[in-house]
mmCIF file of C-alpha atoms in Angstrom:
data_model
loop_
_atom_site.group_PDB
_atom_site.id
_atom_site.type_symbol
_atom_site.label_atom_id
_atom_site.label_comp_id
_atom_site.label_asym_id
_atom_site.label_seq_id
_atom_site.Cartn_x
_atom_site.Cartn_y
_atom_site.Cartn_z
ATOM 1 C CA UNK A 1 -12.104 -7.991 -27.889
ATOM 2 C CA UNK A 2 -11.888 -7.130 -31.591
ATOM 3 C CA UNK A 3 -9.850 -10.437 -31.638
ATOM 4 C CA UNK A 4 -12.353 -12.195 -30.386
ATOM 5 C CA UNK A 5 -15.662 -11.144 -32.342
ATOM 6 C CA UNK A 6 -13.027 -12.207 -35.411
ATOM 7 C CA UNK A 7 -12.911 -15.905 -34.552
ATOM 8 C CA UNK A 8 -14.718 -18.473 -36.548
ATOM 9 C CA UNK A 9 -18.145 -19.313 -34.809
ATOM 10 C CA UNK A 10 -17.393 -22.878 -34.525
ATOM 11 C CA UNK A 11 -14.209 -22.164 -32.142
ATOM 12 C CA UNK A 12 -16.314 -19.241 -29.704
ATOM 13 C CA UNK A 13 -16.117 -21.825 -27.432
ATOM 14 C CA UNK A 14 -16.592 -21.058 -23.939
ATOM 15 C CA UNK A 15 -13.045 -22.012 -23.074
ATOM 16 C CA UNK A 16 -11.248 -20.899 -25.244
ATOM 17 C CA UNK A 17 -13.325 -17.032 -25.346
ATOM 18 C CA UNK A 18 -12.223 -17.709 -21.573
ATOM 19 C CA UNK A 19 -8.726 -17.855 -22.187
ATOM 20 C CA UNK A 20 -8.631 -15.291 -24.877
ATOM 21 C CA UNK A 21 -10.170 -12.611 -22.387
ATOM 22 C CA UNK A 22 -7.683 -13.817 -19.420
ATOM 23 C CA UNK A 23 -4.516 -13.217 -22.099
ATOM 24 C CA UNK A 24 -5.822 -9.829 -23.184
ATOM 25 C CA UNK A 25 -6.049 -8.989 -19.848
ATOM 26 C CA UNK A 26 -2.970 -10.086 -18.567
ATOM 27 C CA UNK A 27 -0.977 -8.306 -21.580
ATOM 28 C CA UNK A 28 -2.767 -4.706 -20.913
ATOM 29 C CA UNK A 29 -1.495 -5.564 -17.415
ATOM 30 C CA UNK A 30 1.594 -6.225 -18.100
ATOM 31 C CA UNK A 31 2.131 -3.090 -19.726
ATOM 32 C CA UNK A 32 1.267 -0.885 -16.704
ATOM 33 C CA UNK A 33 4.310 0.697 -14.795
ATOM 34 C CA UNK A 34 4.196 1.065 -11.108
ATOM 35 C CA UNK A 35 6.422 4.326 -10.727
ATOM 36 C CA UNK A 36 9.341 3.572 -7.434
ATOM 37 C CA UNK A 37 8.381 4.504 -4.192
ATOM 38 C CA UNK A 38 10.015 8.682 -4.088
ATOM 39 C CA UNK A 39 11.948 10.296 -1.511
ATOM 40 C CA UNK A 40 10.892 13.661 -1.433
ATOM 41 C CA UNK A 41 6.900 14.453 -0.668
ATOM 42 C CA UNK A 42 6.712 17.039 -3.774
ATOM 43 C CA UNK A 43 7.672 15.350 -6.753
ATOM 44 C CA UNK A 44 8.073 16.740 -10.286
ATOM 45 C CA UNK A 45 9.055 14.541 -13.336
ATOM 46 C CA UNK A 46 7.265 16.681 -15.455
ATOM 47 C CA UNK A 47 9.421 19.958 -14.949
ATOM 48 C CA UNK A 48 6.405 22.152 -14.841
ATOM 49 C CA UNK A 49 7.531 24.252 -12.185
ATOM 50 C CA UNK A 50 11.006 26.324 -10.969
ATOM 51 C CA UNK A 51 13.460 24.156 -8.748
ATOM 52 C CA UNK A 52 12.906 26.576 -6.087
ATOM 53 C CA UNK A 53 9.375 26.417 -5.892
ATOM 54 C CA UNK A 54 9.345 22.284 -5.813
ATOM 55 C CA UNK A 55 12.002 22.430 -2.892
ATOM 56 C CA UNK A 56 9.889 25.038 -1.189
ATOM 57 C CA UNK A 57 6.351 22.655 -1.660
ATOM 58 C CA UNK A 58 8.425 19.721 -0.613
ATOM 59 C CA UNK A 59 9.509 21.718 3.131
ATOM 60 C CA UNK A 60 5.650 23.129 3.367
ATOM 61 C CA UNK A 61 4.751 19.047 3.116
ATOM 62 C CA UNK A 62 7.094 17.551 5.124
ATOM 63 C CA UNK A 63 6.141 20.655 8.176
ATOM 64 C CA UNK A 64 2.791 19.650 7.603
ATOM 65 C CA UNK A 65 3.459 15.558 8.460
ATOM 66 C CA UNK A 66 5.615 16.730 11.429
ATOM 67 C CA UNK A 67 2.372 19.078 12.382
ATOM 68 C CA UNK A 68 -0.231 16.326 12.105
ATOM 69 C CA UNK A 69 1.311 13.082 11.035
ATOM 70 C CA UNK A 70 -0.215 12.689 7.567
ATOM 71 C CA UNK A 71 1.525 12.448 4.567
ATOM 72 C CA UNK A 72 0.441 14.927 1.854
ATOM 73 C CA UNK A 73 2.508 13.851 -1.175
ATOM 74 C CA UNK A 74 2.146 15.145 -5.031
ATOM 75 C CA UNK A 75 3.529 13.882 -8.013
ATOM 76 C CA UNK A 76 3.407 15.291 -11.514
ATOM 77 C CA UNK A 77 3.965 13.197 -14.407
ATOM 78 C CA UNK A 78 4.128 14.016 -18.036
ATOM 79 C CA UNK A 79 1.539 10.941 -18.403
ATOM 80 C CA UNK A 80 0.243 7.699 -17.363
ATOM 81 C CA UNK A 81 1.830 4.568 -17.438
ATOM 82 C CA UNK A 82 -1.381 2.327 -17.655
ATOM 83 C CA UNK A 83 -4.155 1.605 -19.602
ATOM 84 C CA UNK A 84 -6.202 1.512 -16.246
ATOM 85 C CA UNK A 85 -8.936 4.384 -15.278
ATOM 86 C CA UNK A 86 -6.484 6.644 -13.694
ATOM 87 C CA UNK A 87 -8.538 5.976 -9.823
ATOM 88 C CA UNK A 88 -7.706 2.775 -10.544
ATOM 89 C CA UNK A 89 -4.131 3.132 -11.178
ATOM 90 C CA UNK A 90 -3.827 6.019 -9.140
ATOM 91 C CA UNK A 91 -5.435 3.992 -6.188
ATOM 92 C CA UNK A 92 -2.494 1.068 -7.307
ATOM 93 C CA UNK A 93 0.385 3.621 -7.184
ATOM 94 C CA UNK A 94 -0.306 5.064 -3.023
ATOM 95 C CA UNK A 95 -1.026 1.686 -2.140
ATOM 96 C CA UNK A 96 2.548 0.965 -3.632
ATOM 97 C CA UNK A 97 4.059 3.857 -1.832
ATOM 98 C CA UNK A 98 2.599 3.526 1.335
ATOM 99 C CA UNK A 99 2.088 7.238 2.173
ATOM 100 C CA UNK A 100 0.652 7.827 5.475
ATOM 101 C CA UNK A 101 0.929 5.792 8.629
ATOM 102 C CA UNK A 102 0.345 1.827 9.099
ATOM 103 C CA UNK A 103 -1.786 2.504 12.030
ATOM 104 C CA UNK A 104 -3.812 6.013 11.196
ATOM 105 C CA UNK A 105 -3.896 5.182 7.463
ATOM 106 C CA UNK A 106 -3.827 9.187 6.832
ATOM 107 C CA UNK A 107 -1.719 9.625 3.432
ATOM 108 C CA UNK A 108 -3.068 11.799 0.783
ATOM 109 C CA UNK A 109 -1.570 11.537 -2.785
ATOM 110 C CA UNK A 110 -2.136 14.429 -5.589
ATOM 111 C CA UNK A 111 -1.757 12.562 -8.917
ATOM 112 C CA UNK A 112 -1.284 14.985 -12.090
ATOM 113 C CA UNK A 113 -0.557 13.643 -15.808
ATOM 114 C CA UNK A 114 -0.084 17.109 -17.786
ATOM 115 C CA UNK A 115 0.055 15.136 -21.666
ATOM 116 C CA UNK A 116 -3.282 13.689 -19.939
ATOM 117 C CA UNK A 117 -4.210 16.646 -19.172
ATOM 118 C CA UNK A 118 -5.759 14.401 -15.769
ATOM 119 C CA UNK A 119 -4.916 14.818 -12.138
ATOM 120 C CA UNK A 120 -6.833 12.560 -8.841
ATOM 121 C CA UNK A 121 -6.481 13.429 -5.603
ATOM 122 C CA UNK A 122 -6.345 10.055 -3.696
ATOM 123 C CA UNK A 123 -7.160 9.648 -0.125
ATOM 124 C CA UNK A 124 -6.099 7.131 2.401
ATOM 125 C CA UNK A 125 -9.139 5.012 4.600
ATOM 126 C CA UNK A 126 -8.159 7.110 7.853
ATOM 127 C CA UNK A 127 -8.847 10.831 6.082
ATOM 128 C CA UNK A 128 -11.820 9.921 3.861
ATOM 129 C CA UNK A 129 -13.651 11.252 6.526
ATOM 130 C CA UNK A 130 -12.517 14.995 6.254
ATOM 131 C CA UNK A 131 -11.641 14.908 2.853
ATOM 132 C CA UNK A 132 -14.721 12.786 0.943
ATOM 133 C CA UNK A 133 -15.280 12.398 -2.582
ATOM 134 C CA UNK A 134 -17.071 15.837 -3.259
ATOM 135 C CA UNK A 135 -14.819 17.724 -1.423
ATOM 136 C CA UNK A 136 -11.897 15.974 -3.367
ATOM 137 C CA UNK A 137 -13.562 16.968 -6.730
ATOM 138 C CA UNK A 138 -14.570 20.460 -5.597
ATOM 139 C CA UNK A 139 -10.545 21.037 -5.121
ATOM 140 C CA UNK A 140 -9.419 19.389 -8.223
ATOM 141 C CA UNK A 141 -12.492 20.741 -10.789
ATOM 142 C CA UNK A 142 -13.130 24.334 -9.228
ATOM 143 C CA UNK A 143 -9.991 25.665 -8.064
ATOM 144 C CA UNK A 144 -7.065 23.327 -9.840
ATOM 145 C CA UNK A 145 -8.482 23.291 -12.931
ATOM 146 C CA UNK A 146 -8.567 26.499 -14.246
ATOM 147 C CA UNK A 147 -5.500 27.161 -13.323
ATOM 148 C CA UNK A 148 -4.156 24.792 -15.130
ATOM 149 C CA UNK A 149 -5.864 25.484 -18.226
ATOM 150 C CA UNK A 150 -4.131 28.551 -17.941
ATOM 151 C CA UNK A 151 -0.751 27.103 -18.100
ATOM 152 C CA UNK A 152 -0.324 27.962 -14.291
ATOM 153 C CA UNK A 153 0.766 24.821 -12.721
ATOM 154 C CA UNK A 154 2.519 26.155 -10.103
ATOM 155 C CA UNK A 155 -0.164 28.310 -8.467
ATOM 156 C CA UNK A 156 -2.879 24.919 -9.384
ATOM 157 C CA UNK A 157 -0.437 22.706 -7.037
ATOM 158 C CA UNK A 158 -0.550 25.512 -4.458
ATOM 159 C CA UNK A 159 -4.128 26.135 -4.171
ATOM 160 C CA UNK A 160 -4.692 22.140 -4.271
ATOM 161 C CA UNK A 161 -2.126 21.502 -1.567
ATOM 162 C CA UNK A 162 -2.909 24.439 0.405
ATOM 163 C CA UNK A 163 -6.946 22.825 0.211
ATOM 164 C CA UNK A 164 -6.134 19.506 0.960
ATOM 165 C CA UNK A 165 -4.159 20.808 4.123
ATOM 166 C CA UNK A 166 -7.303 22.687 5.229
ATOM 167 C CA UNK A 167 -9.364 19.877 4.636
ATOM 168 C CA UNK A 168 -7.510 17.245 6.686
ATOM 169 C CA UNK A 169 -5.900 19.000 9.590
ATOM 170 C CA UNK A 170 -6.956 18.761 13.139
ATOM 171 C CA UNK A 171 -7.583 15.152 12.042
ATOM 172 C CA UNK A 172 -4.428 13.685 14.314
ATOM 173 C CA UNK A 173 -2.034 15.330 15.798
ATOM 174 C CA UNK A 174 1.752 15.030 14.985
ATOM 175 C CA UNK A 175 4.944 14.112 16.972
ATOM 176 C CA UNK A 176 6.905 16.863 15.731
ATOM 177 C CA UNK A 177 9.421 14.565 13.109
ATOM 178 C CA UNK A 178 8.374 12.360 9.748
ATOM 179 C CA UNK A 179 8.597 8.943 9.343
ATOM 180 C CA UNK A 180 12.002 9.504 8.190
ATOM 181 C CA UNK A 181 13.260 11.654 10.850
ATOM 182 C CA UNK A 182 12.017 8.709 13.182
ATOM 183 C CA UNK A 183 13.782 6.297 11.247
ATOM 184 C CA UNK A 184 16.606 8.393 11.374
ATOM 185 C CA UNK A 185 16.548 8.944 14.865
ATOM 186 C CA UNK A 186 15.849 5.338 15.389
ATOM 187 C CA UNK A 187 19.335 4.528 13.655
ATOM 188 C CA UNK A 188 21.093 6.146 15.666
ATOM 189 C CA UNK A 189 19.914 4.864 19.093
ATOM 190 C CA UNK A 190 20.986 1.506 17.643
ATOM 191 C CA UNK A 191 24.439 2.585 17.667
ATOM 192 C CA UNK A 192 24.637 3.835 21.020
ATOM 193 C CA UNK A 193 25.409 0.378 22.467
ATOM 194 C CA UNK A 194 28.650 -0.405 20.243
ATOM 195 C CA UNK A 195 29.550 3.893 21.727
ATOM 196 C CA UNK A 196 29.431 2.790 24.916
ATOM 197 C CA UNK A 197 31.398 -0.468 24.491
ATOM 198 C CA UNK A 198 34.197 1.355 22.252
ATOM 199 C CA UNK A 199 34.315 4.094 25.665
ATOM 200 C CA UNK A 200 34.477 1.387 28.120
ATOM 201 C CA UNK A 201 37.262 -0.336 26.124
ATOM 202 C CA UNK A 202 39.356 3.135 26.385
ATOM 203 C CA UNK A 203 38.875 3.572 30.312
ATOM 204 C CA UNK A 204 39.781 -0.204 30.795
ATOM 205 C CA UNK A 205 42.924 0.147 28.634
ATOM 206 C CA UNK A 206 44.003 3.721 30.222
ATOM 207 C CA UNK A 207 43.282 1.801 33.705
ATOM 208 C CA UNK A 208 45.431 -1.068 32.978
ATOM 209 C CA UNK A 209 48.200 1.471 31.560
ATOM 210 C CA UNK A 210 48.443 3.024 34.864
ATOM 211 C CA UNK A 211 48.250 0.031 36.486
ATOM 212 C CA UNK A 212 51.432 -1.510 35.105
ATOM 213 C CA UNK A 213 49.344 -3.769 33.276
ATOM 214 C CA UNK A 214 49.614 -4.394 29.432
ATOM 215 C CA UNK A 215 49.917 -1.877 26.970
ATOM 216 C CA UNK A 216 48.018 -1.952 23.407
ATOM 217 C CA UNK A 217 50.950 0.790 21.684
ATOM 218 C CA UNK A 218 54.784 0.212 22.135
ATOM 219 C CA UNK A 219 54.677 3.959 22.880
ATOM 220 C CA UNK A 220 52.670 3.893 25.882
ATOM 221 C CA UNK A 221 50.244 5.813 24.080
ATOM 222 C CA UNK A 222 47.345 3.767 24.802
ATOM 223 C CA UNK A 223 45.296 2.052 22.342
ATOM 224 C CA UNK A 224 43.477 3.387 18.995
ATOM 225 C CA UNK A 225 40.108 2.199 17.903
ATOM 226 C CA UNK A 226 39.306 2.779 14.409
ATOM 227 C CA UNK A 227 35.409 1.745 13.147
ATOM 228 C CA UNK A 228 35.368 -0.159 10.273
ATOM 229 C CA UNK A 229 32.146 -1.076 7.675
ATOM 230 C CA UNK A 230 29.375 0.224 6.745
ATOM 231 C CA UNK A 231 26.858 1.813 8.525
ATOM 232 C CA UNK A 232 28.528 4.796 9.620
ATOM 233 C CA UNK A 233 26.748 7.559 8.118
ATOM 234 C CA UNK A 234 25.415 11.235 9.014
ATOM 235 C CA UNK A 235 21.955 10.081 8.789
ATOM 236 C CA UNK A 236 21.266 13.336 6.445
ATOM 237 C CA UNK A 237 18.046 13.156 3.972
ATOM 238 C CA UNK A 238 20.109 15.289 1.274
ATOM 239 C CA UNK A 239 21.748 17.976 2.652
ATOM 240 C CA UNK A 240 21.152 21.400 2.959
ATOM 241 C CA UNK A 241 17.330 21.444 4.921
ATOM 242 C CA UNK A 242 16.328 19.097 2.516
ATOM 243 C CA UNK A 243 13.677 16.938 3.900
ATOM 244 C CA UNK A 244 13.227 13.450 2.418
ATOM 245 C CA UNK A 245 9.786 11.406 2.352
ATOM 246 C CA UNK A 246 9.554 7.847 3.364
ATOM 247 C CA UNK A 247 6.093 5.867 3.351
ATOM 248 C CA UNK A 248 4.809 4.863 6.961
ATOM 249 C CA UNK A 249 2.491 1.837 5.651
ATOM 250 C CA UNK A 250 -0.551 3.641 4.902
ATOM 251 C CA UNK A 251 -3.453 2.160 2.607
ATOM 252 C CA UNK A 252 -5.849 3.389 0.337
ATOM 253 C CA UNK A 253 -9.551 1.617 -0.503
ATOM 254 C CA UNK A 254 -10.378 4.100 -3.718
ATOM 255 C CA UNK A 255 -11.333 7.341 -1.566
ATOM 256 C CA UNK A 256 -10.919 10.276 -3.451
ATOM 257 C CA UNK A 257 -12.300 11.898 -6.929
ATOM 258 C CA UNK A 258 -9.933 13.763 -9.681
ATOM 259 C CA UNK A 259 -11.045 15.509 -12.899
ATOM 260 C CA UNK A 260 -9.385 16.733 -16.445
ATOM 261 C CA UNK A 261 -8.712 19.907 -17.817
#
């Protein structure tokens, strides 16, 4: 804007303030980053806690989605990528990530920027109901907070995520596997067709062998089928009771309230 107030009076046109205030705001757009959708549900690029507490949050999250169906995610960064208000942005980032369900819209995300020194708790439409605005800011400025001014991140995540869950469940009840698990799950049902035709294949072929019919080996031995391609996989999220996070569809409309430190 300072641009602006600095232009001769006889060009302030009306147009051309217009287009001046469209390019500014396009260019402080531009520079926002939308971070990539994760794959775990706790999620920090800050390194403000131990490895074995962030694996330990991530398996307390992804029991609580198979317990109820929402989606509790958290992601620390050091800061913001965006010029924006961080509800704004925040609100911008879940709606990328889809976190909760298409349907039930229940996906809660717990945004904290330590350089910032701001965190937002953002709520999807189907839990702004048990977890409103006040209740959001009562987590984030009377129990998060000052633990984080401490330097205590780790026990400030716990008490927030440990809130949140209190807060939200009972809402909808869960199926007893993520999103991910289903999708898993869902893979592998799709292979069960091309199974059963490989099997049939082998009793045809032994039934022909002892029928004097054709062989497929020169030894008799019957013939080998050997799956080629992609697509064979052990459908794992990581390894090792790791449990990975993938976004059901949910949506976000701005419910939610954060606060600094």
């Amino acid at each position: 804007m300072r641009a602006i107030a600095a232009l001769p009076a006889r060009v302030r046109s009306p147009v051309i303030l217009l287009g001046l205030a469209i390019l500014l705001a396009t260019s402080s757009r531009a520079a926002e980053v939308i971070p990539p959708k994760p794959d775990r549900y706790f999620n920090d690029y800050a390194g403000v806690v131990p490895k074995a507490a962030a694996d330990r949050f991530n398996e307390q999250l992804a029991q609580f989605e198979r317990e109820t169906s929402d989606q509790v995610v958290v992601a620390v960064f050091p800061r913001m990528q965006s010029d924006s208000d961080v509800a704004d942005y925040t609100q911008r980032v879940a709606q990328a990530w889809g976190v909760g369900q298409k349907a039930r819209r229940n996906g809660v995300v717990l945004f904290v920027f330590t350089q910032d020194r701001k965190m937002f708790i953002q709520v999807g439409y189907g839990l702004e109901g048990a977890l409103p605005d006040a209740t959001a800011f009562d987590i984030t400025e009377r129990h998060i907070k000052p633990l984080f001014r401490a330097g205590n991140y780790e026990d400030g995540l716990a008490t927030g995520v440990d809130l949140i869950f209190k807060a939200i469940r009972g809402e909808y009840k869960g199926s007893a596997k993520t999103v991910a698990e289903q999708q898993r799950g869902g893979g592998a049902f799709k292979l069960l067709p091309f199974l059963i035709f490989i099997i049939v294949l082998i009793i045809i072929s032994r039934v022909t062998r002892r029928l004097g019919g054709y062989s497929y080996s020169s030894r008799g031995g019957g013939p080998v089928f050997i799956p080629t391609g992609g697509g064979w996989s052990s459908g794992g999220g990581g390894g090792g009771g790791f449990s990975g996070f993938s976004g059901g569809g949910g949506s976000f409309g701005g419910g939610g309230a954060g606060s600094s430190w």
